[in-house]
C-alpha cells in the first residue's frame, strides 16, 4: 500500500469534566484541555505499525478544525505519520461541523492523495457520532471495515476481525478500503521528546473545505444542550433480606 490517510480529531480531553455553557447552546471549550481523540491515536498506531511492517509507504494525518487542530496533527507526526493536512475551519464552524462534511473532505483527500487505506477512529468522544468512517466509505464507494480489532494484510486485500455485539466477526475486504479503529486494536505508543522535536520539521499543508470543493454549511441547528440529570442520593440497607424486601416493595435503592 502506497499511502494511508488517518483522521485525527481534536476533542476535549477525555479526563476533563465537560460543562454546559450558561446559554445552553453548547459546552465550554475555552481554557479547556484538548487532545487527540483517543480512538484516533489507535488509528495512527495501526498505520505506523503497517508502515513498520513495510506494508504501507506514507502516512498522512488529516485534521479538520480550527487553528489549534494542528497540535493533534503534530502529535500524529511525532507518533510516526509522515506529513499532515490541516483542513481549516473557524471555531464557530467547527461547533456545527458534522460527520457528513468531514466524510466528504476525507474522501476528496483520499482521492487527491491516492490513498489505499483510510483509517479513522470508530467514534469521536465529543459528539459520539460514529458515522464518519461509514460515510467516507459510502462517498468513495469503497468497502469498509468498522470497529477493527485486528487488521491483517493478505495478497487479496485485508482480513479484518471486527468487534460486534457479543463477539468477533472476521471479514475480508479488498483495497482501497476505509477502516475504523476500536479500543482493542492496539496500544498506541507515546510520542517521545526526540520524535516531538522531529515532528516539528515534517511537512504540514493547510487547505480549506472550499479548496476541496466541500460545502460545510450546517445542516443542523442546536436547539439546546442540557446537563445529564443529577444522580439521586442512594441509601444503605442493613442486609440482603432488607434489600430484597425493599425491591419487592418497589422501592428505590
Ligand atoms: P465520528 O463519526 O464523529 O464519531 O468520528 C469518527 C472518526 O472520524 C474520528 O475518530 C476521526 O478519526 C474521524 N473524524 C471525525 N471528525 C474529524 C475531524 N474534524 N478531523 C479529522 N478526523 C475526524
PDB file of C-alpha atoms and ligand atoms in Angstrom:
ATOM      1  CA  UNK A   1       0.000   0.000   0.000  1.00  0.00           C
ATOM      2  CA  UNK A   2       1.465   3.252  -1.049  1.00  0.00           C
ATOM      3  CA  UNK A   3      -0.416   5.605   1.185  1.00  0.00           C
ATOM      4  CA  UNK A   4      -2.574   5.602   4.311  1.00  0.00           C
ATOM      5  CA  UNK A   5      -4.753   8.533   5.325  1.00  0.00           C
ATOM      6  CA  UNK A   6      -5.525   8.842   9.029  1.00  0.00           C
ATOM      7  CA  UNK A   7      -8.171  11.130  10.531  1.00  0.00           C
ATOM      8  CA  UNK A   8      -7.196  12.842  13.773  1.00  0.00           C
ATOM      9  CA  UNK A   9      -9.798  14.954  15.516  1.00  0.00           C
ATOM     10  CA  UNK A  10      -9.056  17.497  18.244  1.00  0.00           C
ATOM     11  CA  UNK A  11     -11.542  16.951  21.046  1.00  0.00           C
ATOM     12  CA  UNK A  12     -11.932  17.953  24.706  1.00  0.00           C
ATOM     13  CA  UNK A  13      -9.593  15.666  26.649  1.00  0.00           C
ATOM     14  CA  UNK A  14     -11.296  12.514  27.931  1.00  0.00           C
ATOM     15  CA  UNK A  15     -10.333  13.333  31.543  1.00  0.00           C
ATOM     16  CA  UNK A  16     -11.999  16.776  31.551  1.00  0.00           C
ATOM     17  CA  UNK A  17     -15.378  17.197  33.207  1.00  0.00           C
ATOM     18  CA  UNK A  18     -17.359  18.827  30.443  1.00  0.00           C
ATOM     19  CA  UNK A  19     -19.500  21.836  31.397  1.00  0.00           C
ATOM     20  CA  UNK A  20     -22.549  23.148  29.549  1.00  0.00           C
ATOM     21  CA  UNK A  21     -22.408  26.842  28.624  1.00  0.00           C
ATOM     22  CA  UNK A  22     -24.847  29.064  30.557  1.00  0.00           C
ATOM     23  CA  UNK A  23     -26.581  29.871  27.234  1.00  0.00           C
ATOM     24  CA  UNK A  24     -27.245  26.116  26.891  1.00  0.00           C
ATOM     25  CA  UNK A  25     -26.160  26.122  23.241  1.00  0.00           C
ATOM     26  CA  UNK A  26     -23.015  24.033  23.604  1.00  0.00           C
ATOM     27  CA  UNK A  27     -20.232  23.108  26.012  1.00  0.00           C
ATOM     28  CA  UNK A  28     -17.404  25.239  27.378  1.00  0.00           C
ATOM     29  CA  UNK A  29     -14.317  24.764  25.192  1.00  0.00           C
ATOM     30  CA  UNK A  30     -12.283  27.858  26.066  1.00  0.00           C
ATOM     31  CA  UNK A  31      -9.468  27.245  28.515  1.00  0.00           C
ATOM     32  CA  UNK A  32     -10.243  23.519  28.494  1.00  0.00           C
ATOM     33  CA  UNK A  33      -7.599  20.871  27.810  1.00  0.00           C
ATOM     34  CA  UNK A  34      -7.948  19.313  24.355  1.00  0.00           C
ATOM     35  CA  UNK A  35      -6.188  16.269  22.882  1.00  0.00           C
ATOM     36  CA  UNK A  36      -6.324  13.864  20.002  1.00  0.00           C
ATOM     37  CA  UNK A  37      -9.491  11.752  20.045  1.00  0.00           C
ATOM     38  CA  UNK A  38      -8.369   8.523  21.812  1.00  0.00           C
ATOM     39  CA  UNK A  39      -9.617   6.236  19.024  1.00  0.00           C
ATOM     40  CA  UNK A  40      -7.587   8.278  16.541  1.00  0.00           C
ATOM     41  CA  UNK A  41      -4.412   7.520  18.491  1.00  0.00           C
ATOM     42  CA  UNK A  42      -5.245   3.869  17.867  1.00  0.00           C
ATOM     43  CA  UNK A  43      -5.819   4.614  14.167  1.00  0.00           C
ATOM     44  CA  UNK A  44      -2.423   6.364  13.902  1.00  0.00           C
ATOM     45  CA  UNK A  45      -0.727   3.497  15.746  1.00  0.00           C
ATOM     46  CA  UNK A  46      -2.196   0.971  13.315  1.00  0.00           C
ATOM     47  CA  UNK A  47      -0.976   2.969  10.334  1.00  0.00           C
ATOM     48  CA  UNK A  48       2.507   3.263  11.855  1.00  0.00           C
ATOM     49  CA  UNK A  49       2.548  -0.495  12.524  1.00  0.00           C
ATOM     50  CA  UNK A  50       1.667  -1.165   8.876  1.00  0.00           C
ATOM     51  CA  UNK A  51       4.494   1.113   7.835  1.00  0.00           C
ATOM     52  CA  UNK A  52       6.947  -0.579  10.192  1.00  0.00           C
ATOM     53  CA  UNK A  53       5.996  -3.925   8.652  1.00  0.00           C
ATOM     54  CA  UNK A  54       6.699  -2.330   5.246  1.00  0.00           C
ATOM     55  CA  UNK A  55       3.062  -2.832   4.305  1.00  0.00           C
ATOM     56  CA  UNK A  56       2.422   0.889   3.961  1.00  0.00           C
ATOM     57  CA  UNK A  57       4.501   3.634   2.421  1.00  0.00           C
ATOM     58  CA  UNK A  58       3.449   7.083   3.503  1.00  0.00           C
ATOM     59  CA  UNK A  59       1.114   8.091   6.325  1.00  0.00           C
ATOM     60  CA  UNK A  60      -0.833  11.328   6.029  1.00  0.00           C
ATOM     61  CA  UNK A  61      -2.575  12.683   9.147  1.00  0.00           C
ATOM     62  CA  UNK A  62      -5.620  14.866   8.469  1.00  0.00           C
ATOM     63  CA  UNK A  63      -7.469  17.068  10.899  1.00  0.00           C
ATOM     64  CA  UNK A  64     -10.467  19.231  10.115  1.00  0.00           C
ATOM     65  CA  UNK A  65     -10.818  22.011  12.644  1.00  0.00           C
ATOM     66  CA  UNK A  66      -9.649  25.400  13.887  1.00  0.00           C
ATOM     67  CA  UNK A  67      -6.002  26.518  14.038  1.00  0.00           C
ATOM     68  CA  UNK A  68      -5.342  24.505  17.228  1.00  0.00           C
ATOM     69  CA  UNK A  69      -6.095  21.268  15.346  1.00  0.00           C
ATOM     70  CA  UNK A  70      -2.524  21.480  14.097  1.00  0.00           C
ATOM     71  CA  UNK A  71      -1.478  20.357  17.588  1.00  0.00           C
ATOM     72  CA  UNK A  72      -3.064  16.928  17.119  1.00  0.00           C
ATOM     73  CA  UNK A  73      -1.524  16.669  13.654  1.00  0.00           C
ATOM     74  CA  UNK A  74       1.886  17.313  15.250  1.00  0.00           C
ATOM     75  CA  UNK A  75       1.173  14.551  17.773  1.00  0.00           C
ATOM     76  CA  UNK A  76       0.364  12.168  14.905  1.00  0.00           C
ATOM     77  CA  UNK A  77       3.601  13.208  13.185  1.00  0.00           C
ATOM     78  CA  UNK A  78       5.505  12.556  16.420  1.00  0.00           C
ATOM     79  CA  UNK A  79       3.916   9.076  16.588  1.00  0.00           C
ATOM     80  CA  UNK A  80       5.204   8.287  13.111  1.00  0.00           C
ATOM     81  CA  UNK A  81       2.980   9.890  10.468  1.00  0.00           C
ATOM     82  CA  UNK A  82       4.973  11.425   7.592  1.00  0.00           C
ATOM     83  CA  UNK A  83       3.038  14.560   6.799  1.00  0.00           C
ATOM     84  CA  UNK A  84      -0.076  16.425   7.781  1.00  0.00           C
ATOM     85  CA  UNK A  85      -3.015  18.124   6.132  1.00  0.00           C
ATOM     86  CA  UNK A  86      -4.886  20.704   8.167  1.00  0.00           C
ATOM     87  CA  UNK A  87      -8.305  21.483   6.747  1.00  0.00           C
ATOM     88  CA  UNK A  88      -9.038  24.753   8.477  1.00  0.00           C
ATOM     89  CA  UNK A  89     -12.496  25.821   9.588  1.00  0.00           C
ATOM     90  CA  UNK A  90     -13.281  28.579  12.093  1.00  0.00           C
ATOM     91  CA  UNK A  91     -14.049  27.743  15.721  1.00  0.00           C
ATOM     92  CA  UNK A  92     -17.683  28.726  15.118  1.00  0.00           C
ATOM     93  CA  UNK A  93     -17.949  26.483  12.039  1.00  0.00           C
ATOM     94  CA  UNK A  94     -16.300  23.625  13.924  1.00  0.00           C
ATOM     95  CA  UNK A  95     -19.099  23.579  16.500  1.00  0.00           C
ATOM     96  CA  UNK A  96     -21.615  22.676  13.811  1.00  0.00           C
ATOM     97  CA  UNK A  97     -19.353  20.576  11.610  1.00  0.00           C
ATOM     98  CA  UNK A  98     -20.948  17.181  11.071  1.00  0.00           C
ATOM     99  CA  UNK A  99     -19.654  13.750  10.010  1.00  0.00           C
ATOM    100  CA  UNK A 100     -21.196  14.261   6.568  1.00  0.00           C
ATOM    101  CA  UNK A 101     -18.929  17.264   5.989  1.00  0.00           C
ATOM    102  CA  UNK A 102     -15.805  15.555   7.349  1.00  0.00           C
ATOM    103  CA  UNK A 103     -16.546  12.451   5.248  1.00  0.00           C
ATOM    104  CA  UNK A 104     -16.691  14.443   2.031  1.00  0.00           C
ATOM    105  CA  UNK A 105     -13.432  16.190   2.948  1.00  0.00           C
ATOM    106  CA  UNK A 106     -11.663  12.922   3.803  1.00  0.00           C
ATOM    107  CA  UNK A 107     -12.997  11.230   0.658  1.00  0.00           C
ATOM    108  CA  UNK A 108     -11.736  14.054  -1.550  1.00  0.00           C
ATOM    109  CA  UNK A 109      -8.328  13.996   0.135  1.00  0.00           C
ATOM    110  CA  UNK A 110      -8.150  10.193  -0.156  1.00  0.00           C
ATOM    111  CA  UNK A 111      -8.622  10.508  -3.920  1.00  0.00           C
ATOM    112  CA  UNK A 112      -6.328  13.524  -4.327  1.00  0.00           C
ATOM    113  CA  UNK A 113      -3.570  11.853  -2.311  1.00  0.00           C
ATOM    114  CA  UNK A 114      -4.138   8.471  -3.985  1.00  0.00           C
ATOM    115  CA  UNK A 115      -4.576   6.741  -0.625  1.00  0.00           C
ATOM    116  CA  UNK A 116      -5.102   2.976  -0.490  1.00  0.00           C
ATOM    117  CA  UNK A 117      -6.439   2.972   3.020  1.00  0.00           C
ATOM    118  CA  UNK A 118      -8.277   5.447   5.234  1.00  0.00           C
ATOM    119  CA  UNK A 119      -8.072   4.665   8.944  1.00  0.00           C
ATOM    120  CA  UNK A 120     -10.305   6.586  11.344  1.00  0.00           C
ATOM    121  CA  UNK A 121     -11.350   6.184  14.942  1.00  0.00           C
ATOM    122  CA  UNK A 122     -14.615   4.341  15.494  1.00  0.00           C
ATOM    123  CA  UNK A 123     -16.036   7.368  17.239  1.00  0.00           C
ATOM    124  CA  UNK A 124     -15.126  10.884  18.285  1.00  0.00           C
ATOM    125  CA  UNK A 125     -15.672  11.193  22.031  1.00  0.00           C
ATOM    126  CA  UNK A 126     -17.121  14.707  21.810  1.00  0.00           C
ATOM    127  CA  UNK A 127     -20.216  14.135  19.674  1.00  0.00           C
ATOM    128  CA  UNK A 128     -20.159  10.297  19.811  1.00  0.00           C
ATOM    129  CA  UNK A 129     -21.462  10.217  16.240  1.00  0.00           C
ATOM    130  CA  UNK A 130     -19.801   7.020  14.969  1.00  0.00           C
ATOM    131  CA  UNK A 131     -20.641   7.976  11.385  1.00  0.00           C
ATOM    132  CA  UNK A 132     -17.562   9.363   9.658  1.00  0.00           C
ATOM    133  CA  UNK A 133     -15.871   6.108   8.616  1.00  0.00           C
ATOM    134  CA  UNK A 134     -19.111   4.654   7.298  1.00  0.00           C
ATOM    135  CA  UNK A 135     -19.985   7.803   5.379  1.00  0.00           C
ATOM    136  CA  UNK A 136     -16.456   8.193   3.987  1.00  0.00           C
ATOM    137  CA  UNK A 137     -16.659   4.637   2.623  1.00  0.00           C
ATOM    138  CA  UNK A 138     -20.055   5.451   1.128  1.00  0.00           C
ATOM    139  CA  UNK A 139     -18.840   8.661  -0.544  1.00  0.00           C
ATOM    140  CA  UNK A 140     -15.834   6.815  -2.003  1.00  0.00           C
ATOM    141  CA  UNK A 141     -17.830   3.655  -2.751  1.00  0.00           C
ATOM    142  CA  UNK A 142     -15.038   1.672  -1.054  1.00  0.00           C
ATOM    143  CA  UNK A 143     -15.503  -1.327   1.252  1.00  0.00           C
ATOM    144  CA  UNK A 144     -15.486  -0.604   4.973  1.00  0.00           C
ATOM    145  CA  UNK A 145     -14.135  -2.481   7.974  1.00  0.00           C
ATOM    146  CA  UNK A 146     -15.561  -0.832  11.061  1.00  0.00           C
ATOM    147  CA  UNK A 147     -14.759  -1.492  14.756  1.00  0.00           C
ATOM    148  CA  UNK A 148     -11.471  -3.175  13.861  1.00  0.00           C
ATOM    149  CA  UNK A 149      -9.963  -5.454  16.491  1.00  0.00           C
ATOM    150  CA  UNK A 150      -7.282  -6.860  14.200  1.00  0.00           C
ATOM    151  CA  UNK A 151      -6.138  -5.994  10.688  1.00  0.00           C
ATOM    152  CA  UNK A 152      -4.019  -8.275   8.519  1.00  0.00           C
ATOM    153  CA  UNK A 153      -2.744  -7.617   5.043  1.00  0.00           C
ATOM    154  CA  UNK A 154      -3.214 -10.514   2.640  1.00  0.00           C
ATOM    155  CA  UNK A 155      -2.415 -10.837  -1.049  1.00  0.00           C
ATOM    156  CA  UNK A 156      -6.040 -10.214  -1.933  1.00  0.00           C
ATOM    157  CA  UNK A 157      -6.531  -7.260   0.433  1.00  0.00           C
ATOM    158  CA  UNK A 158      -7.260  -7.247   4.149  1.00  0.00           C
ATOM    159  CA  UNK A 159      -8.562  -9.725   6.692  1.00  0.00           C
ATOM    160  CA  UNK A 160     -10.264  -7.840   9.477  1.00  0.00           C
ATOM    161  CA  UNK A 161     -11.554  -9.003  12.829  1.00  0.00           C
ATOM    162  CA  UNK A 162     -14.396  -6.737  13.941  1.00  0.00           C
ATOM    163  CA  UNK A 163     -15.861  -6.179  17.370  1.00  0.00           C
ATOM    164  CA  UNK A 164     -19.578  -6.847  17.211  1.00  0.00           C
ATOM    165  CA  UNK A 165     -22.230  -7.288  19.898  1.00  0.00           C
ATOM    166  CA  UNK A 166     -21.394 -10.429  21.814  1.00  0.00           C
ATOM    167  CA  UNK A 167     -18.277 -11.452  19.886  1.00  0.00           C
ATOM    168  CA  UNK A 168     -15.914 -11.029  16.998  1.00  0.00           C
ATOM    169  CA  UNK A 169     -16.573 -11.197  13.279  1.00  0.00           C
ATOM    170  CA  UNK A 170     -13.925 -11.861  10.625  1.00  0.00           C
ATOM    171  CA  UNK A 171     -14.324 -10.310   7.192  1.00  0.00           C
ATOM    172  CA  UNK A 172     -12.204  -9.872   4.094  1.00  0.00           C
ATOM    173  CA  UNK A 173     -12.084  -6.680   2.089  1.00  0.00           C
ATOM    174  CA  UNK A 174     -10.306  -5.515  -0.990  1.00  0.00           C
ATOM    175  CA  UNK A 175      -8.128  -2.429  -1.044  1.00  0.00           C
ATOM    176  CA  UNK A 176      -8.773   0.518  -1.197  1.00  0.00           C
ATOM    177  CA  UNK A 177     -10.885   0.459   1.940  1.00  0.00           C
ATOM    178  CA  UNK A 178     -11.948   2.553   4.916  1.00  0.00           C
ATOM    179  CA  UNK A 179     -11.320   1.205   8.423  1.00  0.00           C
ATOM    180  CA  UNK A 180     -12.358   2.366  11.865  1.00  0.00           C
ATOM    181  CA  UNK A 181     -10.275   1.512  14.922  1.00  0.00           C
ATOM    182  CA  UNK A 182     -11.866   0.007  18.017  1.00  0.00           C
ATOM    183  CA  UNK A 183     -10.360   0.103  21.516  1.00  0.00           C
ATOM    184  CA  UNK A 184      -8.570  -3.251  21.476  1.00  0.00           C
ATOM    185  CA  UNK A 185      -6.900  -2.930  18.059  1.00  0.00           C
ATOM    186  CA  UNK A 186      -3.578  -1.931  19.630  1.00  0.00           C
ATOM    187  CA  UNK A 187      -1.969   0.137  22.381  1.00  0.00           C
ATOM    188  CA  UNK A 188      -0.873   3.475  20.956  1.00  0.00           C
ATOM    189  CA  UNK A 189       2.724   4.500  21.560  1.00  0.00           C
ATOM    190  CA  UNK A 190       3.629   7.715  23.328  1.00  0.00           C
ATOM    191  CA  UNK A 191       5.224  10.487  21.352  1.00  0.00           C
ATOM    192  CA  UNK A 192       8.783  10.716  22.701  1.00  0.00           C
ATOM    193  CA  UNK A 193      10.535  14.063  23.087  1.00  0.00           C
ATOM    194  CA  UNK A 194      13.032  13.466  20.232  1.00  0.00           C
ATOM    195  CA  UNK A 195      10.145  12.472  17.988  1.00  0.00           C
ATOM    196  CA  UNK A 196       8.138  15.538  19.040  1.00  0.00           C
ATOM    197  CA  UNK A 197      11.141  17.670  18.025  1.00  0.00           C
ATOM    198  CA  UNK A 198      11.488  15.823  14.711  1.00  0.00           C
ATOM    199  CA  UNK A 199       7.757  16.197  14.046  1.00  0.00           C
ATOM    200  CA  UNK A 200       8.130  19.983  14.005  1.00  0.00           C
ATOM    201  CA  UNK A 201      10.103  19.665  10.778  1.00  0.00           C
ATOM    202  CA  UNK A 202       7.665  17.359   8.998  1.00  0.00           C
ATOM    203  CA  UNK A 203       5.527  18.953   6.275  1.00  0.00           C
ATOM    204  CA  UNK A 204       2.074  20.252   7.192  1.00  0.00           C
ATOM    205  CA  UNK A 205      -0.147  21.617   4.457  1.00  0.00           C
ATOM    206  CA  UNK A 206      -3.117  23.878   5.130  1.00  0.00           C
ATOM    207  CA  UNK A 207      -6.231  23.863   2.943  1.00  0.00           C
ATOM    208  CA  UNK A 208      -9.850  24.935   3.357  1.00  0.00           C
ATOM    209  CA  UNK A 209     -13.007  22.907   2.706  1.00  0.00           C
ATOM    210  CA  UNK A 210     -13.651  25.317  -0.189  1.00  0.00           C
ATOM    211  CA  UNK A 211     -10.307  24.364  -1.779  1.00  0.00           C
ATOM    212  CA  UNK A 212     -11.570  20.786  -1.725  1.00  0.00           C
ATOM    213  CA  UNK A 213     -14.964  21.754  -3.125  1.00  0.00           C
ATOM    214  CA  UNK A 214     -16.850  20.783   0.035  1.00  0.00           C
ATOM    215  CA  UNK A 215     -19.724  22.876   1.345  1.00  0.00           C
ATOM    216  CA  UNK A 216     -19.627  22.828   5.147  1.00  0.00           C
ATOM    217  CA  UNK A 217     -22.730  24.918   5.789  1.00  0.00           C
ATOM    218  CA  UNK A 218     -24.554  23.444   8.781  1.00  0.00           C
ATOM    219  CA  UNK A 219     -27.413  21.053   8.207  1.00  0.00           C
ATOM    220  CA  UNK A 220     -28.437  21.085  11.829  1.00  0.00           C
ATOM    221  CA  UNK A 221     -29.362  23.713  14.373  1.00  0.00           C
ATOM    222  CA  UNK A 222     -28.608  23.084  18.027  1.00  0.00           C
ATOM    223  CA  UNK A 223     -31.809  23.784  19.950  1.00  0.00           C
ATOM    224  CA  UNK A 224     -30.437  23.189  23.419  1.00  0.00           C
ATOM    225  CA  UNK A 225     -27.695  21.390  25.294  1.00  0.00           C
ATOM    226  CA  UNK A 226     -28.553  20.130  28.772  1.00  0.00           C
ATOM    227  CA  UNK A 227     -26.565  18.602  31.595  1.00  0.00           C
ATOM    228  CA  UNK A 228     -27.414  14.962  32.298  1.00  0.00           C
ATOM    229  CA  UNK A 229     -29.841  14.552  35.224  1.00  0.00           C
ATOM    230  CA  UNK A 230     -28.115  14.651  38.593  1.00  0.00           C
ATOM    231  CA  UNK A 231     -27.987  11.227  40.227  1.00  0.00           C
ATOM    232  CA  UNK A 232     -30.348  10.878  43.197  1.00  0.00           C
ATOM    233  CA  UNK A 233     -28.724  10.098  46.538  1.00  0.00           C
ATOM    234  CA  UNK A 234     -28.682   6.372  47.356  1.00  0.00           C
ATOM    235  CA  UNK A 235     -29.475   4.623  50.627  1.00  0.00           C
ATOM    236  CA  UNK A 236     -27.688   1.881  52.544  1.00  0.00           C
ATOM    237  CA  UNK A 237     -29.616  -1.233  53.553  1.00  0.00           C
ATOM    238  CA  UNK A 238     -28.687  -3.417  56.518  1.00  0.00           C
ATOM    239  CA  UNK A 239     -28.529  -6.789  54.758  1.00  0.00           C
ATOM    240  CA  UNK A 240     -29.696  -8.819  51.741  1.00  0.00           C
ATOM    241  CA  UNK A 241     -33.103  -9.543  53.273  1.00  0.00           C
ATOM    242  CA  UNK A 242     -33.735  -5.853  53.735  1.00  0.00           C
ATOM    243  CA  UNK A 243     -32.614  -5.241  50.150  1.00  0.00           C
ATOM    244  CA  UNK A 244     -34.940  -7.923  48.748  1.00  0.00           C
ATOM    245  CA  UNK A 245     -37.840  -6.659  50.849  1.00  0.00           C
ATOM    246  CA  UNK A 246     -37.260  -3.145  49.566  1.00  0.00           C
ATOM    247  CA  UNK A 247     -37.015  -4.307  45.943  1.00  0.00           C
ATOM    248  CA  UNK A 248     -40.237  -6.343  46.302  1.00  0.00           C
ATOM    249  CA  UNK A 249     -41.982  -3.309  47.687  1.00  0.00           C
ATOM    250  CA  UNK A 250     -40.915  -1.483  44.546  1.00  0.00           C
ATOM    251  CA  UNK A 251     -38.853   1.000  46.473  1.00  0.00           C
ATOM    252  CA  UNK A 252     -35.869   2.801  45.043  1.00  0.00           C
ATOM    253  CA  UNK A 253     -32.471   1.848  46.402  1.00  0.00           C
TER     254      UNK A 253
HETATM  255  P1  LIG B   1     -17.421  10.450  14.411  1.00  0.00           P
HETATM  256  O1  LIG B   1     -18.114   9.859  13.239  1.00  0.00           O
HETATM  257  O2  LIG B   1     -17.636  11.947  14.527  1.00  0.00           O
HETATM  258  O3  LIG B   1     -17.736   9.736  15.708  1.00  0.00           O
HETATM  259  O4  LIG B   1     -15.852  10.313  14.167  1.00  0.00           O
HETATM  260  C1  LIG B   1     -15.256   9.086  13.821  1.00  0.00           C
HETATM  261  C2  LIG B   1     -13.837   9.310  13.362  1.00  0.00           C
HETATM  262  O5  LIG B   1     -13.807  10.144  12.198  1.00  0.00           O
HETATM  263  C3  LIG B   1     -12.918  10.007  14.356  1.00  0.00           C
HETATM  264  O6  LIG B   1     -12.400   9.098  15.306  1.00  0.00           O
HETATM  265  C4  LIG B   1     -11.837  10.562  13.429  1.00  0.00           C
HETATM  266  O7  LIG B   1     -10.898   9.558  13.061  1.00  0.00           O
HETATM  267  C5  LIG B   1     -12.638  10.953  12.188  1.00  0.00           C
HETATM  268  N1  LIG B   1     -13.020  12.375  12.288  1.00  0.00           N
HETATM  269  C6  LIG B   1     -14.198  12.882  12.714  1.00  0.00           C
HETATM  270  N2  LIG B   1     -14.164  14.225  12.713  1.00  0.00           N
HETATM  271  C7  LIG B   1     -12.924  14.590  12.304  1.00  0.00           C
HETATM  272  C8  LIG B   1     -12.248  15.824  12.095  1.00  0.00           C
HETATM  273  N3  LIG B   1     -12.855  17.004  12.338  1.00  0.00           N
HETATM  274  N4  LIG B   1     -10.969  15.798  11.648  1.00  0.00           N
HETATM  275  C9  LIG B   1     -10.346  14.623  11.405  1.00  0.00           C
HETATM  276  N5  LIG B   1     -10.925  13.422  11.583  1.00  0.00           N
HETATM  277  C10 LIG B   1     -12.195  13.400  12.023  1.00  0.00           C
END
